[in-house]
mmCIF file of C-alpha atoms and ligand atoms in Angstrom:
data_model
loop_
_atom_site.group_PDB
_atom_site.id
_atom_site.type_symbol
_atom_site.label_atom_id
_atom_site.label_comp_id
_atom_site.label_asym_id
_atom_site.label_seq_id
_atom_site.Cartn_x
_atom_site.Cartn_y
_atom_site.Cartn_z
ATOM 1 C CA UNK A 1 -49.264 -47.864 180.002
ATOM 2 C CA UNK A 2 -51.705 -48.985 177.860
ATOM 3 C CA UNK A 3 -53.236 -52.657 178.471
ATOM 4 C CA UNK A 4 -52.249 -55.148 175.059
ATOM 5 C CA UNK A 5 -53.841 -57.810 173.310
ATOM 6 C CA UNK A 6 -51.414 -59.669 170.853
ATOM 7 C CA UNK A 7 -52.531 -61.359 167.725
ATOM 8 C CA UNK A 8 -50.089 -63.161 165.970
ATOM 9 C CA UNK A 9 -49.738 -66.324 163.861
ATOM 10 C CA UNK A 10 -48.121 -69.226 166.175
ATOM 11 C CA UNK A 11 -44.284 -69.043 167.178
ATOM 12 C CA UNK A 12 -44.556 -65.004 165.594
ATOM 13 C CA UNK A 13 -42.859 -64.163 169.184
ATOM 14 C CA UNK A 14 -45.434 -63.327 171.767
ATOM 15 C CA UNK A 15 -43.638 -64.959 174.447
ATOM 16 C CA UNK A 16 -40.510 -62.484 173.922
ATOM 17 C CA UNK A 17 -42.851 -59.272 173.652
ATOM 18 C CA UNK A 18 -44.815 -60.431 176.593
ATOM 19 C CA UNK A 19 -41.365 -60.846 178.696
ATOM 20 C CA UNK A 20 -40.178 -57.621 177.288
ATOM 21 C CA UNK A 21 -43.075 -55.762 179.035
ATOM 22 C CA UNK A 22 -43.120 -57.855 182.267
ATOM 23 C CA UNK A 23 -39.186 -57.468 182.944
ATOM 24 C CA UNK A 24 -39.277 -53.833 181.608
ATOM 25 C CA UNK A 25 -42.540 -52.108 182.332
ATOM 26 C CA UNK A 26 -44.098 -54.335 185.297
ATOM 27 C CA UNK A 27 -47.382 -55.980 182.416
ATOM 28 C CA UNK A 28 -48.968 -58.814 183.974
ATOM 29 C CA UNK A 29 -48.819 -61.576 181.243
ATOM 30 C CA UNK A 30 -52.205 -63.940 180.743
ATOM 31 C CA UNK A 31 -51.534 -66.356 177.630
ATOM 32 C CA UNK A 32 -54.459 -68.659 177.142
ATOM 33 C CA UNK A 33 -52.008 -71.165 175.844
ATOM 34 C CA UNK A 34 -50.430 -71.475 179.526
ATOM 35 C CA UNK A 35 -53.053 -71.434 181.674
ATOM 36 C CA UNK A 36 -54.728 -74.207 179.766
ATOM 37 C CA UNK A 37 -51.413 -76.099 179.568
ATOM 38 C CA UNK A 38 -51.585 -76.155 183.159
ATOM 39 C CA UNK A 39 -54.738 -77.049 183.646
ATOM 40 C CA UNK A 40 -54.092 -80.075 180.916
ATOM 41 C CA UNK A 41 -52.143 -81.601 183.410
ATOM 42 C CA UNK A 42 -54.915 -82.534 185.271
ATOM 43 C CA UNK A 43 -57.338 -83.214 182.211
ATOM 44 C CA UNK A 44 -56.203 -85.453 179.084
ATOM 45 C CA UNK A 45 -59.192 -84.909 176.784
ATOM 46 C CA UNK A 46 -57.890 -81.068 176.934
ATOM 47 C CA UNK A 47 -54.072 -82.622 176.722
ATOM 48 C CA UNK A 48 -55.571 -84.359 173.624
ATOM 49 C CA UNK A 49 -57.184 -81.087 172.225
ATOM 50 C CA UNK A 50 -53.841 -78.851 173.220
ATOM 51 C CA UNK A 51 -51.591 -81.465 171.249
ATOM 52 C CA UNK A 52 -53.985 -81.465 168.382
ATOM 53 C CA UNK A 53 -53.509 -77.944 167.626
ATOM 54 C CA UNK A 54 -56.595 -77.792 167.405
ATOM 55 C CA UNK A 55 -58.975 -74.628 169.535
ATOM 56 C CA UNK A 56 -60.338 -75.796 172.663
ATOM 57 C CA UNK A 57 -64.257 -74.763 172.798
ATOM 58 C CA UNK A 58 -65.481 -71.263 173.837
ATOM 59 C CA UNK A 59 -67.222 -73.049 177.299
ATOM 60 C CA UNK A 60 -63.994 -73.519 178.632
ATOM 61 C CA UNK A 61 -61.768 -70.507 177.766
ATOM 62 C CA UNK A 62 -64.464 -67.686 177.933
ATOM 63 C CA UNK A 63 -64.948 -68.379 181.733
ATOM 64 C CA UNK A 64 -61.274 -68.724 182.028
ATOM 65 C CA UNK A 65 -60.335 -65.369 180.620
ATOM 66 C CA UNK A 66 -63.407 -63.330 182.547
ATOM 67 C CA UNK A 67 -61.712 -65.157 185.847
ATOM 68 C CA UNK A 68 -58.344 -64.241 184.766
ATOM 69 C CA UNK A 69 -59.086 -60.234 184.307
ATOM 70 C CA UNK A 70 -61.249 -60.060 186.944
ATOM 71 C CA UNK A 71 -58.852 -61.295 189.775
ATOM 72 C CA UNK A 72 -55.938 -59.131 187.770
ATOM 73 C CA UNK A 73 -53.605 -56.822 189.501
ATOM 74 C CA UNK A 74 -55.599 -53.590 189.363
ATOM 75 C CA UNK A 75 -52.087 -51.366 189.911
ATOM 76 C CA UNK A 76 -50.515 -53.589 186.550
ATOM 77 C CA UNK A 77 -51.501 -53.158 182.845
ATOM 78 C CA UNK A 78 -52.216 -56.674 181.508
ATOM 79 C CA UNK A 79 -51.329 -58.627 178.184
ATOM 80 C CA UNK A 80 -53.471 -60.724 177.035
ATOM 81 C CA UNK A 81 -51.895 -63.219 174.715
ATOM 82 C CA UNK A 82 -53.677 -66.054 172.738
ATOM 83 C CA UNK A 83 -57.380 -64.401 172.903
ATOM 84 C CA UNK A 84 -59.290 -63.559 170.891
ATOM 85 C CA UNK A 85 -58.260 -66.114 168.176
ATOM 86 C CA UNK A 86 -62.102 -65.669 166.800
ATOM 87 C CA UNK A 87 -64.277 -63.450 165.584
ATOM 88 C CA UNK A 88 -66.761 -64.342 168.031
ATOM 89 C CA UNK A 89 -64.394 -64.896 170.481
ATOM 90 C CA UNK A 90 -63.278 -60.643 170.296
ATOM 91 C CA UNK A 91 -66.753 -60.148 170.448
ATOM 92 C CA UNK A 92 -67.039 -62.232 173.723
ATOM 93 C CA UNK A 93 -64.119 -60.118 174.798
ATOM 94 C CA UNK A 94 -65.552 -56.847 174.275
ATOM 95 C CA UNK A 95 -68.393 -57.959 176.299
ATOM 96 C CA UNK A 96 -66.011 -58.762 179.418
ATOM 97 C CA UNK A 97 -64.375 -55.366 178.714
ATOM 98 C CA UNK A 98 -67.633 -53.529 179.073
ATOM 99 C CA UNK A 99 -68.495 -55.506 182.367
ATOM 100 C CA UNK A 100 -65.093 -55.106 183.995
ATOM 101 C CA UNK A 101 -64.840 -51.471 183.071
ATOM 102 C CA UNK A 102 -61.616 -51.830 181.666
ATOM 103 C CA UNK A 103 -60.360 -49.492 178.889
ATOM 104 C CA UNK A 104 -57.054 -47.990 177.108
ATOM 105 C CA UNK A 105 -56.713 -51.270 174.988
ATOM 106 C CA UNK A 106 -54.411 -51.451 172.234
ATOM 107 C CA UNK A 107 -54.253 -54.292 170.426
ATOM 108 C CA UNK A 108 -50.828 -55.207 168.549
ATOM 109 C CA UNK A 109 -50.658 -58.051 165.219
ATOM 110 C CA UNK A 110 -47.338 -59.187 165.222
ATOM 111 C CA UNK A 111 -46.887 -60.042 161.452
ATOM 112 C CA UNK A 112 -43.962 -62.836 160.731
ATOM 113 C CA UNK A 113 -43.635 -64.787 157.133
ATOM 114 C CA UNK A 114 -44.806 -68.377 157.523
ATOM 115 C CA UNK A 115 -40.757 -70.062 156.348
ATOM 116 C CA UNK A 116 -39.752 -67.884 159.376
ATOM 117 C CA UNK A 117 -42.739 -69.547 161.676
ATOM 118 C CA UNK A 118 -41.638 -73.247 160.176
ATOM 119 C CA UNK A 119 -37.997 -72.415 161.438
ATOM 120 C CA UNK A 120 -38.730 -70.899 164.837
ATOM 121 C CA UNK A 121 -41.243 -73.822 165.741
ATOM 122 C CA UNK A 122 -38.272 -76.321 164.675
ATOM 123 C CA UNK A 123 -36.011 -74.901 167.629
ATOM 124 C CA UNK A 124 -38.430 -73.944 170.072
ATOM 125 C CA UNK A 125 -38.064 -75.215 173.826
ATOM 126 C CA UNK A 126 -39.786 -73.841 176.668
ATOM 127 C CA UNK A 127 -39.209 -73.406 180.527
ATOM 128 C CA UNK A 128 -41.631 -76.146 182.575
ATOM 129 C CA UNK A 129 -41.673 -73.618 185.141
ATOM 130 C CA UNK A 130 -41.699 -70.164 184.445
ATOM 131 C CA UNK A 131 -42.463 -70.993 180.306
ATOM 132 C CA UNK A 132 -39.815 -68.711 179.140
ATOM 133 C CA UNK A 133 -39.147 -69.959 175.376
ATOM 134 C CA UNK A 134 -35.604 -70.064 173.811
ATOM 135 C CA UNK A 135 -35.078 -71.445 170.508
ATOM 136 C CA UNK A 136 -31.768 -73.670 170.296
ATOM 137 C CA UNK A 137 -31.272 -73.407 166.150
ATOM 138 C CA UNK A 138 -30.545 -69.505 166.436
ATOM 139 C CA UNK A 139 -27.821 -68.527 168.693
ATOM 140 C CA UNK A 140 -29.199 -65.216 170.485
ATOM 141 C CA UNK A 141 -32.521 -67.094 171.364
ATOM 142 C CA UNK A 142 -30.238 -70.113 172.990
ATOM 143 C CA UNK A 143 -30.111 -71.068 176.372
ATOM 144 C CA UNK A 144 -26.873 -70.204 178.337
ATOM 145 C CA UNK A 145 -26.785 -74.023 179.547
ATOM 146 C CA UNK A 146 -28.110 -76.646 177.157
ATOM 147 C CA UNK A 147 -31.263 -77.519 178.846
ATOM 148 C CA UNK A 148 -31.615 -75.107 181.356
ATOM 149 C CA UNK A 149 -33.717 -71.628 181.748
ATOM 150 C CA UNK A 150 -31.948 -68.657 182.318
ATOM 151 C CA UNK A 151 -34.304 -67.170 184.400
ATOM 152 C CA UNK A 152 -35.010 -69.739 187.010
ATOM 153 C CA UNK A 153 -32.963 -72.715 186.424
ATOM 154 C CA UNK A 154 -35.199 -75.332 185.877
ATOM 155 C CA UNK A 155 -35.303 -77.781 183.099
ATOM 156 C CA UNK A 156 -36.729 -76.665 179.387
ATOM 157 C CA UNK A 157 -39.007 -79.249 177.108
ATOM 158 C CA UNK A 158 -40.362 -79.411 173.992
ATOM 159 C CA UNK A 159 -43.820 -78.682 173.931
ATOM 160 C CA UNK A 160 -46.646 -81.444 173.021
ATOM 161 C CA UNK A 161 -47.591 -79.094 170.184
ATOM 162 C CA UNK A 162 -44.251 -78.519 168.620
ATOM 163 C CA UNK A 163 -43.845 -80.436 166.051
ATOM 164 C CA UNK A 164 -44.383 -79.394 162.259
ATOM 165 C CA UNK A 165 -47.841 -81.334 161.986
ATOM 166 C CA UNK A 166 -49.081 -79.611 164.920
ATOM 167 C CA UNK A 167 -48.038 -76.047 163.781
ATOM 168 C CA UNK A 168 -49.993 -76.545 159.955
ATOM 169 C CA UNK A 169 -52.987 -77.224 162.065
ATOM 170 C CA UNK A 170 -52.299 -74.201 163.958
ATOM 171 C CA UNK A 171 -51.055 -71.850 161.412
ATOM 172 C CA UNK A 172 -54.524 -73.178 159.123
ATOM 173 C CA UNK A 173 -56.416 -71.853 161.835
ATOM 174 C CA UNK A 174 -54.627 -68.511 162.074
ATOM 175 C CA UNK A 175 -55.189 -68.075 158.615
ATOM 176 C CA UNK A 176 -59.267 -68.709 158.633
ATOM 177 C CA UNK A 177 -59.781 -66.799 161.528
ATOM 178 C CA UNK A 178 -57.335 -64.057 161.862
ATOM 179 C CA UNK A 179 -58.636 -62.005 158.815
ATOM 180 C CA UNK A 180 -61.932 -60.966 160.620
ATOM 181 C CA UNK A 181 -60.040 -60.526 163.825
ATOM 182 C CA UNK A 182 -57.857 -57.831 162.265
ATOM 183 C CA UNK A 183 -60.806 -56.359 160.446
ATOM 184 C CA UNK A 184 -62.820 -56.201 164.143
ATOM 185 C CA UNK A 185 -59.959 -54.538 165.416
ATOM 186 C CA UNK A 186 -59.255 -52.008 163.037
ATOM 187 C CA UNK A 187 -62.427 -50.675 162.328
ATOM 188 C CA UNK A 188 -63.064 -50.481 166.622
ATOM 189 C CA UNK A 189 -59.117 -47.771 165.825
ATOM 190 C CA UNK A 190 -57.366 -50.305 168.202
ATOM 191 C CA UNK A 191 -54.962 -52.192 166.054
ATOM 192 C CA UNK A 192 -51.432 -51.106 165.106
ATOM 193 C CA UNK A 193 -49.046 -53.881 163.794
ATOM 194 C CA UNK A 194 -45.428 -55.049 164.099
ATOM 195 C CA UNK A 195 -43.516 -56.450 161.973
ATOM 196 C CA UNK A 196 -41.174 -59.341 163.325
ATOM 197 C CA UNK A 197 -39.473 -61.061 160.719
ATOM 198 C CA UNK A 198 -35.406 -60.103 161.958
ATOM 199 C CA UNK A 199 -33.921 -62.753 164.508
ATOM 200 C CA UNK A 200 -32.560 -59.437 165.772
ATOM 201 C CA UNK A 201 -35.610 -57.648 167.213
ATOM 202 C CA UNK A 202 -34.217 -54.903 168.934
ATOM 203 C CA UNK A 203 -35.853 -52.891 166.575
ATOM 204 C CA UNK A 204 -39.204 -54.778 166.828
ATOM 205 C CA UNK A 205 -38.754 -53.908 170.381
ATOM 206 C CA UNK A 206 -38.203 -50.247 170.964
ATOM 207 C CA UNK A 207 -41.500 -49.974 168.117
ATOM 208 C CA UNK A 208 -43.553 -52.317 170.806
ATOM 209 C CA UNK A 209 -42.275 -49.542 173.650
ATOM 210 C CA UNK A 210 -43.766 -46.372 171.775
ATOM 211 C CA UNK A 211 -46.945 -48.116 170.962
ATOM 212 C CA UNK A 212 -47.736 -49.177 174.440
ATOM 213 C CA UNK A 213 -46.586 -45.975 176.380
HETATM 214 P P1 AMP B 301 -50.813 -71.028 172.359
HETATM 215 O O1 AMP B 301 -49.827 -71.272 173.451
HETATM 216 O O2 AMP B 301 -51.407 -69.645 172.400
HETATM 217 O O3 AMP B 301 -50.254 -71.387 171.002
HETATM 218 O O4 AMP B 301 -52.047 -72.016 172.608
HETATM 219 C C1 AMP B 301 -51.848 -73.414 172.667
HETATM 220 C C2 AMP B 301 -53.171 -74.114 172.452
HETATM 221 O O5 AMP B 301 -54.109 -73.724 173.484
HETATM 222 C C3 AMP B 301 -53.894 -73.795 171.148
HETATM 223 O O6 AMP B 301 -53.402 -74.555 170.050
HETATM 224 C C4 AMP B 301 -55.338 -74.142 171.508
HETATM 225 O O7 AMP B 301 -55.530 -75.533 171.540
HETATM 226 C C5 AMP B 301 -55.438 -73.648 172.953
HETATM 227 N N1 AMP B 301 -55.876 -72.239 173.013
HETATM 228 C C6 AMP B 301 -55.154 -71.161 173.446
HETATM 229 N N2 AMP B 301 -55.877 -70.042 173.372
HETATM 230 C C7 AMP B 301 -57.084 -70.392 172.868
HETATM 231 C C8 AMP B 301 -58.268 -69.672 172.538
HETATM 232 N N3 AMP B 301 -58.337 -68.335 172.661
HETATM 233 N N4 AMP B 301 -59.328 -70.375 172.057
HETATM 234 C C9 AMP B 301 -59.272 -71.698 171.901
HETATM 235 N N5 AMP B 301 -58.178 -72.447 172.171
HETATM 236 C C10 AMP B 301 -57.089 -71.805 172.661
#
């Protein structure tokens, strides 16, 4: 299995690709966004900056992703979701590549219109444990029990970031930086692109399967 970086606009469905490959194919999942929501628990300047929107600097999350893949699962392919979301940040990353050895990258855009974006932040809640997302305003995406994750029972919250304001700030900086990130990508042969627009994504899905066998 190949290892996969996802770029995607915010809310485009990287949480549900990322579980797709962890339940089906055994990926380990590293999302940026996570690991420095966790760590915002202890720090509220970086709370601040995470509710914001707005990028946290590279002295924080470069050192956090070279930790991250060097204490990986070797036996695992990885995701890596939420980096690079600069140019200079991919850059960065193809430096850690070259120093961890690590190879057979593809790297998957997951392309959604922006009215789609606006209505899947709107319903968005997350798992405070295990951050599985659901999305209460479309029925498939719903949690079984109002409130309550699927997977491991515990409660689901809104994020701090979730709210309309939050994603223009986010979706701004998607559409600055994103652009050179593609053009990086394509012109290194590693990008291929989805298309997730359907609320139904089997489809989606089974395309996300062939391009990461
Ligand atoms: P996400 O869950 O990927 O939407 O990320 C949530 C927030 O974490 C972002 O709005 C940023 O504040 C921060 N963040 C995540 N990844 C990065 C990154 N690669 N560079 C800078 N900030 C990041």
């Amino acid at each position: 299995m190949k290892n996969v970086i996802f770029l995607a606009p915010p809310s485009a469905g990287k949480g549900t690709f990322s579980s797709y490959l962890e339940k089906n194919y055994y990926y380990q999942h590293f999302s940026t966004g996570s690991i420095l929501r966790d760590k915002a628990q202890h720090h509220e300047n970086l709370k601040k900056i995470l509710e914001s929107g707005e990028l946290v600097s590279d002295d924080i999350i470069l050192p956090l992703v070279l930790e991250v893949l060097k204490n990986r699962d070797m036996t695992k392919p990885f995701i890596l979701d939420g980096f690079p979301r600069t140019l200079q940040q991919a850059k960065s990353l193809d430096g850690i590549f070259k120093s961890l050895n690590l190879t057979n990258i593809v790297v998957i855009f997951i392309d959604v219109d922006k009215e789609i974006l606006e209505k899947r932040v709107r319903g968005r809640v997350v798992c405070s444990s295990c951050y599985q997302s659901y999305n209460t305003l479309i029925l498939e995406y719903s949690p079984k029990v109002l409130d309550i994750c699927d997977n491991c029972g515990k409660h689901l919250i809104v994020r701090g970031d979730d709210d309309i304001e939050s994603f223009k700030i986010r979706y701004d900086n998607y559409l600055k930086t994103m652009p050179d990130i593609l053009a990086f990508y394509k012109e290194k042969g590693w990008l291929q692109t989805i298309s997730n627009n359907e609320t139904n994504q089997v489809y989606a899905l089974e395309y996300l399967r062939d391009l990461v066998i």
